[in-house]
């Protein structure tokens, strides 16, 4: 065990192990009950990044033995048509999880669309019922990216013989998808939690107080190396595509919200981009689908799911 600096948190490796565990649970459920969890992903329009994510979700769902359905709708679909589709999926017994890929076209209200999903099938954990359950500590479905981030932190804490209680966690970003649920999860772990955002005064000073620093702002390399306290855990949720000059001209590169090389010199442990939080998000989506399936069928939720 090393407790020096700059240890890399292997999100891709952890996600692969999680998918293997889920695959075994799916096989066991099939053998014992003849049932297979089914995830439906709905995508509206042609957003290129969303297309990539949705394809990957479908492939990974099938790879662990679950049923996968992808419904592709044109950009011109009306909100009423999408709401009707969701009502049909809510009513279909064989469908256990429903995910509507965001962002939606501008003529739709994502809040209204998410509100239409049966909270028990809301495997994104975005419905107000699930957000409320998380806030008051009731069992529910937890959003995938914060859940995956928490799993990586728990694993890192175990590696370094450390614990959450009393640690100051600073989350940069206040979205409903990451920042707010991440804060709830870390509060449940007895951290002292600060949510920082674009109006926070002296953000670098706030970040330097963090024993756990979570960056979820969607701006490439926004968090500077000298904002990271020595010995901190750094979770980089950002996935930003930037153009860089290479020997053969311009090429695309994925970077996080943290200036990784500079931050690594200070952090005890840090997630890279890619292969950090990203792979955990889809693995946790599969985890949530399995959990939803078990709850809908009055079956015990396997330990660790
Ligand atoms: N778009 C980007 N991330 C997500 C996600 O986690 N869920 C959904 N539904 N859409 C997204």
Tab-separated table of C-alpha atoms and ligand atoms in Angstrom:
chain	number	residue	atom	x	y	z
A	1	UNK	CA	0.000	0.000	0.000
A	2	UNK	CA	1.227	3.464	-0.819
A	3	UNK	CA	-0.010	6.661	0.755
A	4	UNK	CA	2.256	9.029	-1.142
A	5	UNK	CA	0.794	11.242	-3.862
A	6	UNK	CA	-0.650	10.919	-7.319
A	7	UNK	CA	-2.232	7.469	-7.065
A	8	UNK	CA	-4.609	6.813	-9.941
A	9	UNK	CA	-8.130	5.582	-9.181
A	10	UNK	CA	-8.857	2.897	-11.781
A	11	UNK	CA	-12.502	3.583	-12.649
A	12	UNK	CA	-12.401	1.430	-15.784
A	13	UNK	CA	-11.104	-1.570	-13.806
A	14	UNK	CA	-13.627	-1.102	-10.990
A	15	UNK	CA	-16.472	-0.766	-13.519
A	16	UNK	CA	-15.390	-4.000	-15.254
A	17	UNK	CA	-15.508	-5.847	-11.907
A	18	UNK	CA	-18.932	-4.370	-11.133
A	19	UNK	CA	-20.253	-5.488	-14.548
A	20	UNK	CA	-18.910	-9.022	-13.902
A	21	UNK	CA	-20.755	-9.151	-10.555
A	22	UNK	CA	-23.960	-7.894	-12.212
A	23	UNK	CA	-23.603	-10.444	-15.010
A	24	UNK	CA	-23.510	-13.256	-12.427
A	25	UNK	CA	-26.614	-11.860	-10.673
A	26	UNK	CA	-28.469	-11.664	-14.010
A	27	UNK	CA	-27.566	-15.291	-14.813
A	28	UNK	CA	-28.689	-16.396	-11.316
A	29	UNK	CA	-32.033	-14.587	-11.692
A	30	UNK	CA	-32.610	-16.176	-15.068
A	31	UNK	CA	-31.820	-19.645	-13.711
A	32	UNK	CA	-33.953	-19.236	-10.582
A	33	UNK	CA	-36.972	-17.349	-11.972
A	34	UNK	CA	-36.737	-17.474	-15.788
A	35	UNK	CA	-36.787	-13.664	-15.878
A	36	UNK	CA	-34.400	-11.167	-17.477
A	37	UNK	CA	-34.156	-7.463	-16.564
A	38	UNK	CA	-34.952	-5.132	-19.470
A	39	UNK	CA	-33.652	-1.589	-19.963
A	40	UNK	CA	-35.221	0.752	-22.524
A	41	UNK	CA	-33.214	3.780	-23.664
A	42	UNK	CA	-35.029	6.535	-25.557
A	43	UNK	CA	-33.092	9.039	-27.642
A	44	UNK	CA	-34.655	11.990	-29.447
A	45	UNK	CA	-32.665	13.645	-32.236
A	46	UNK	CA	-29.136	13.242	-33.537
A	47	UNK	CA	-26.807	14.786	-30.914
A	48	UNK	CA	-23.500	13.033	-31.752
A	49	UNK	CA	-22.221	12.639	-28.171
A	50	UNK	CA	-25.617	11.257	-27.073
A	51	UNK	CA	-25.563	8.766	-29.976
A	52	UNK	CA	-22.214	7.416	-28.738
A	53	UNK	CA	-23.405	7.123	-25.123
A	54	UNK	CA	-26.660	5.427	-26.125
A	55	UNK	CA	-24.891	2.862	-28.325
A	56	UNK	CA	-22.517	2.085	-25.486
A	57	UNK	CA	-25.394	1.707	-22.997
A	58	UNK	CA	-27.132	-0.764	-25.323
A	59	UNK	CA	-23.983	-2.822	-25.897
A	60	UNK	CA	-23.085	-3.007	-22.208
A	61	UNK	CA	-26.646	-3.941	-21.232
A	62	UNK	CA	-26.558	-6.893	-23.636
A	63	UNK	CA	-23.032	-7.855	-22.544
A	64	UNK	CA	-24.169	-8.606	-18.991
A	65	UNK	CA	-27.123	-10.669	-20.230
A	66	UNK	CA	-29.912	-8.128	-19.803
A	67	UNK	CA	-32.439	-7.233	-22.470
A	68	UNK	CA	-31.824	-3.927	-24.198
A	69	UNK	CA	-34.192	-1.860	-26.298
A	70	UNK	CA	-33.174	1.432	-27.901
A	71	UNK	CA	-35.953	3.656	-29.224
A	72	UNK	CA	-34.720	6.338	-31.636
A	73	UNK	CA	-37.116	9.207	-32.313
A	74	UNK	CA	-36.651	12.081	-34.765
A	75	UNK	CA	-35.817	15.578	-33.513
A	76	UNK	CA	-39.262	16.720	-34.668
A	77	UNK	CA	-41.077	14.391	-32.204
A	78	UNK	CA	-43.551	16.376	-30.108
A	79	UNK	CA	-43.428	16.411	-26.318
A	80	UNK	CA	-46.915	14.834	-26.258
A	81	UNK	CA	-45.706	11.928	-28.418
A	82	UNK	CA	-42.758	11.327	-26.092
A	83	UNK	CA	-45.021	11.473	-23.028
A	84	UNK	CA	-47.349	8.913	-24.657
A	85	UNK	CA	-44.413	6.591	-25.311
A	86	UNK	CA	-43.297	6.907	-21.675
A	87	UNK	CA	-46.836	6.095	-20.488
A	88	UNK	CA	-46.776	2.923	-22.626
A	89	UNK	CA	-43.358	1.902	-21.244
A	90	UNK	CA	-44.517	2.588	-17.678
A	91	UNK	CA	-47.430	0.207	-18.264
A	92	UNK	CA	-45.369	-2.558	-19.887
A	93	UNK	CA	-44.550	-5.154	-17.250
A	94	UNK	CA	-41.535	-6.539	-19.084
A	95	UNK	CA	-39.823	-3.117	-19.018
A	96	UNK	CA	-37.892	-2.606	-15.776
A	97	UNK	CA	-35.867	0.508	-16.511
A	98	UNK	CA	-36.563	3.591	-18.649
A	99	UNK	CA	-33.860	6.108	-19.523
A	100	UNK	CA	-34.551	9.158	-21.672
A	101	UNK	CA	-31.204	10.433	-22.930
A	102	UNK	CA	-30.529	14.106	-22.187
A	103	UNK	CA	-30.278	16.738	-23.522
A	104	UNK	CA	-33.716	16.734	-25.157
A	105	UNK	CA	-34.645	18.981	-28.104
A	106	UNK	CA	-35.331	22.587	-27.101
A	107	UNK	CA	-39.096	22.287	-27.665
A	108	UNK	CA	-39.378	19.788	-24.777
A	109	UNK	CA	-39.247	20.263	-21.013
A	110	UNK	CA	-36.842	17.711	-19.556
A	111	UNK	CA	-38.391	18.200	-16.090
A	112	UNK	CA	-41.844	17.339	-17.470
A	113	UNK	CA	-40.499	14.314	-19.372
A	114	UNK	CA	-38.580	12.972	-16.346
A	115	UNK	CA	-41.649	13.548	-14.173
A	116	UNK	CA	-43.652	11.273	-16.507
A	117	UNK	CA	-41.389	8.251	-15.859
A	118	UNK	CA	-42.612	5.818	-13.200
A	119	UNK	CA	-40.177	6.523	-10.297
A	120	UNK	CA	-39.740	2.749	-9.808
A	121	UNK	CA	-38.479	2.488	-13.431
A	122	UNK	CA	-36.454	5.726	-13.298
A	123	UNK	CA	-33.023	4.074	-13.456
A	124	UNK	CA	-31.365	7.504	-13.851
A	125	UNK	CA	-32.684	8.431	-10.400
A	126	UNK	CA	-33.682	11.873	-11.722
A	127	UNK	CA	-37.405	11.835	-10.819
A	128	UNK	CA	-38.330	14.151	-7.927
A	129	UNK	CA	-39.539	11.107	-5.975
A	130	UNK	CA	-36.061	9.570	-6.145
A	131	UNK	CA	-34.330	12.917	-5.469
A	132	UNK	CA	-36.594	13.350	-2.427
A	133	UNK	CA	-35.975	9.813	-1.178
A	134	UNK	CA	-32.225	10.426	-1.375
A	135	UNK	CA	-32.551	13.743	0.444
A	136	UNK	CA	-34.465	12.250	3.393
A	137	UNK	CA	-32.506	8.971	3.501
A	138	UNK	CA	-35.235	6.654	2.178
A	139	UNK	CA	-34.321	3.774	-0.151
A	140	UNK	CA	-34.657	4.744	-3.814
A	141	UNK	CA	-32.759	4.893	-7.069
A	142	UNK	CA	-29.570	6.983	-6.865
A	143	UNK	CA	-28.246	8.862	-9.944
A	144	UNK	CA	-25.551	6.853	-11.705
A	145	UNK	CA	-22.612	9.274	-11.835
A	146	UNK	CA	-22.699	10.235	-8.136
A	147	UNK	CA	-23.267	6.588	-7.175
A	148	UNK	CA	-20.257	5.507	-9.247
A	149	UNK	CA	-18.148	8.318	-7.799
A	150	UNK	CA	-19.086	7.253	-4.268
A	151	UNK	CA	-18.144	3.630	-5.011
A	152	UNK	CA	-14.707	4.754	-6.247
A	153	UNK	CA	-14.208	6.914	-3.152
A	154	UNK	CA	-15.265	4.058	-0.845
A	155	UNK	CA	-12.790	1.757	-2.561
A	156	UNK	CA	-9.996	4.330	-2.338
A	157	UNK	CA	-10.732	4.963	1.355
A	158	UNK	CA	-10.486	1.227	1.975
A	159	UNK	CA	-7.177	1.070	0.098
A	160	UNK	CA	-5.678	3.820	2.283
A	161	UNK	CA	-7.283	2.665	5.570
A	162	UNK	CA	-9.197	5.939	5.668
A	163	UNK	CA	-12.807	6.941	6.432
A	164	UNK	CA	-15.319	9.594	5.358
A	165	UNK	CA	-16.513	10.807	8.777
A	166	UNK	CA	-15.675	14.456	9.394
A	167	UNK	CA	-13.912	14.991	6.092
A	168	UNK	CA	-14.628	18.224	4.238
A	169	UNK	CA	-16.032	17.403	0.804
A	170	UNK	CA	-16.220	20.237	-1.728
A	171	UNK	CA	-18.328	19.655	-4.818
A	172	UNK	CA	-17.839	22.123	-7.650
A	173	UNK	CA	-21.126	22.186	-9.596
A	174	UNK	CA	-24.746	22.200	-8.438
A	175	UNK	CA	-26.583	20.220	-11.130
A	176	UNK	CA	-29.527	17.963	-10.305
A	177	UNK	CA	-27.711	15.134	-12.099
A	178	UNK	CA	-24.380	15.230	-10.243
A	179	UNK	CA	-23.683	18.063	-7.785
A	180	UNK	CA	-26.800	17.917	-5.613
A	181	UNK	CA	-27.105	14.092	-5.338
A	182	UNK	CA	-23.327	13.811	-4.760
A	183	UNK	CA	-23.712	16.219	-1.838
A	184	UNK	CA	-26.507	14.082	-0.371
A	185	UNK	CA	-24.448	10.896	-0.639
A	186	UNK	CA	-21.393	12.451	1.023
A	187	UNK	CA	-23.569	13.937	3.760
A	188	UNK	CA	-24.908	10.424	4.410
A	189	UNK	CA	-21.273	9.360	4.828
A	190	UNK	CA	-20.869	11.991	7.587
A	191	UNK	CA	-18.767	14.370	5.527
A	192	UNK	CA	-19.031	18.126	5.971
A	193	UNK	CA	-20.240	19.158	2.541
A	194	UNK	CA	-19.835	22.375	0.564
A	195	UNK	CA	-21.460	22.827	-2.847
A	196	UNK	CA	-19.543	25.461	-4.784
A	197	UNK	CA	-20.722	26.984	-8.087
A	198	UNK	CA	-20.194	29.784	-10.557
A	199	UNK	CA	-21.132	32.485	-8.019
A	200	UNK	CA	-18.946	31.106	-5.197
A	201	UNK	CA	-16.505	33.730	-3.908
A	202	UNK	CA	-12.806	32.770	-4.028
A	203	UNK	CA	-13.404	29.290	-5.444
A	204	UNK	CA	-9.682	28.338	-5.339
A	205	UNK	CA	-9.606	28.990	-1.568
A	206	UNK	CA	-12.798	26.942	-1.052
A	207	UNK	CA	-11.320	24.040	-3.067
A	208	UNK	CA	-8.074	24.164	-1.056
A	209	UNK	CA	-10.132	23.302	2.055
A	210	UNK	CA	-11.306	20.038	0.489
A	211	UNK	CA	-10.237	16.612	1.760
A	212	UNK	CA	-12.498	15.278	-1.013
A	213	UNK	CA	-12.812	17.415	-4.141
A	214	UNK	CA	-15.458	16.551	-6.745
A	215	UNK	CA	-15.362	18.525	-9.988
A	216	UNK	CA	-18.583	18.530	-12.029
A	217	UNK	CA	-18.663	21.798	-13.934
A	218	UNK	CA	-18.294	20.730	-17.572
A	219	UNK	CA	-15.351	23.050	-18.282
A	220	UNK	CA	-12.056	21.557	-19.500
A	221	UNK	CA	-9.186	21.666	-16.932
A	222	UNK	CA	-11.097	24.244	-14.891
A	223	UNK	CA	-9.788	23.085	-11.484
A	224	UNK	CA	-6.111	24.055	-11.236
A	225	UNK	CA	-3.404	21.973	-9.584
A	226	UNK	CA	-2.782	24.482	-6.809
A	227	UNK	CA	-6.492	24.387	-5.838
A	228	UNK	CA	-5.929	20.815	-4.589
A	229	UNK	CA	-4.963	20.304	-0.943
A	230	UNK	CA	-2.026	17.955	-0.359
A	231	UNK	CA	-3.372	14.471	0.343
A	232	UNK	CA	-6.876	15.115	-1.042
A	233	UNK	CA	-9.058	12.656	-2.956
A	234	UNK	CA	-9.994	14.126	-6.333
A	235	UNK	CA	-12.974	12.898	-8.364
A	236	UNK	CA	-13.177	14.354	-11.860
A	237	UNK	CA	-16.646	13.974	-13.342
A	238	UNK	CA	-15.964	16.070	-16.468
A	239	UNK	CA	-15.865	14.621	-19.978
A	240	UNK	CA	-14.836	17.437	-22.319
A	241	UNK	CA	-13.770	17.051	-25.942
A	242	UNK	CA	-11.019	19.523	-26.855
A	243	UNK	CA	-8.998	20.027	-30.021
A	244	UNK	CA	-5.220	19.831	-29.695
A	245	UNK	CA	-2.378	20.296	-32.178
A	246	UNK	CA	-0.589	17.020	-32.882
A	247	UNK	CA	2.247	16.107	-35.260
A	248	UNK	CA	-0.357	15.239	-37.930
A	249	UNK	CA	-2.530	18.316	-37.415
A	250	UNK	CA	-5.492	18.896	-35.107
A	251	UNK	CA	-7.036	16.032	-33.213
A	252	UNK	CA	-9.697	15.535	-30.539
A	253	UNK	CA	-8.810	14.660	-26.978
A	254	UNK	CA	-10.944	13.914	-23.913
A	255	UNK	CA	-10.078	15.900	-20.794
A	256	UNK	CA	-11.749	16.288	-17.439
A	257	UNK	CA	-12.740	19.333	-15.394
A	258	UNK	CA	-9.433	19.070	-13.490
A	259	UNK	CA	-5.959	19.892	-14.765
A	260	UNK	CA	-4.928	16.279	-14.183
A	261	UNK	CA	-1.127	16.464	-14.374
A	262	UNK	CA	-0.917	19.459	-12.040
A	263	UNK	CA	-3.539	18.108	-9.602
A	264	UNK	CA	-1.894	14.676	-9.449
A	265	UNK	CA	1.170	16.192	-7.767
A	266	UNK	CA	-0.992	17.180	-4.763
A	267	UNK	CA	-3.736	14.534	-4.598
A	268	UNK	CA	-3.417	11.326	-2.627
A	269	UNK	CA	-5.628	9.691	-5.252
A	270	UNK	CA	-7.290	11.038	-8.388
A	271	UNK	CA	-9.571	9.732	-11.148
A	272	UNK	CA	-8.232	10.082	-14.692
A	273	UNK	CA	-10.237	11.086	-17.790
A	274	UNK	CA	-10.934	8.879	-19.658
A	275	UNK	CA	-11.129	5.615	-17.636
A	276	UNK	CA	-12.190	7.239	-14.373
A	277	UNK	CA	-15.767	8.117	-13.460
A	278	UNK	CA	-17.084	7.704	-17.057
A	279	UNK	CA	-17.154	3.869	-17.143
A	280	UNK	CA	-18.744	3.828	-13.673
A	281	UNK	CA	-21.766	5.786	-14.915
A	282	UNK	CA	-22.930	3.038	-17.294
A	283	UNK	CA	-22.009	0.255	-14.854
A	284	UNK	CA	-24.195	1.984	-12.237
A	285	UNK	CA	-27.012	2.301	-14.767
A	286	UNK	CA	-26.929	-1.507	-15.085
A	287	UNK	CA	-26.738	-1.761	-11.290
A	288	UNK	CA	-29.855	0.443	-10.985
A	289	UNK	CA	-31.703	-1.598	-13.627
A	290	UNK	CA	-31.018	-4.811	-11.714
A	291	UNK	CA	-32.171	-3.173	-8.478
A	292	UNK	CA	-35.357	-1.846	-10.125
A	293	UNK	CA	-36.047	-5.306	-11.575
A	294	UNK	CA	-35.706	-6.988	-8.158
A	295	UNK	CA	-37.941	-4.435	-6.411
A	296	UNK	CA	-40.617	-4.677	-9.139
A	297	UNK	CA	-40.650	-8.478	-8.855
A	298	UNK	CA	-40.560	-8.626	-5.047
A	299	UNK	CA	-37.179	-10.341	-5.158
A	300	UNK	CA	-34.380	-9.581	-2.700
A	301	UNK	CA	-31.881	-7.030	-4.014
A	302	UNK	CA	-28.467	-8.777	-4.113
A	303	UNK	CA	-25.933	-7.508	-1.573
A	304	UNK	CA	-23.877	-4.568	-2.841
A	305	UNK	CA	-26.452	-3.579	-5.507
B	1	LIG	N1	-26.872	12.737	-20.691
B	1	LIG	C1	-25.618	12.802	-20.168
B	1	LIG	N2	-25.535	12.037	-19.056
B	1	LIG	C2	-26.748	11.466	-18.892
B	1	LIG	C3	-27.282	10.559	-17.934
B	1	LIG	O1	-26.613	10.123	-16.982
B	1	LIG	N3	-28.584	10.204	-18.111
B	1	LIG	C4	-29.333	10.683	-19.134
B	1	LIG	N4	-30.602	10.293	-19.196
B	1	LIG	N5	-28.874	11.525	-20.028
B	1	LIG	C5	-27.589	11.909	-19.912
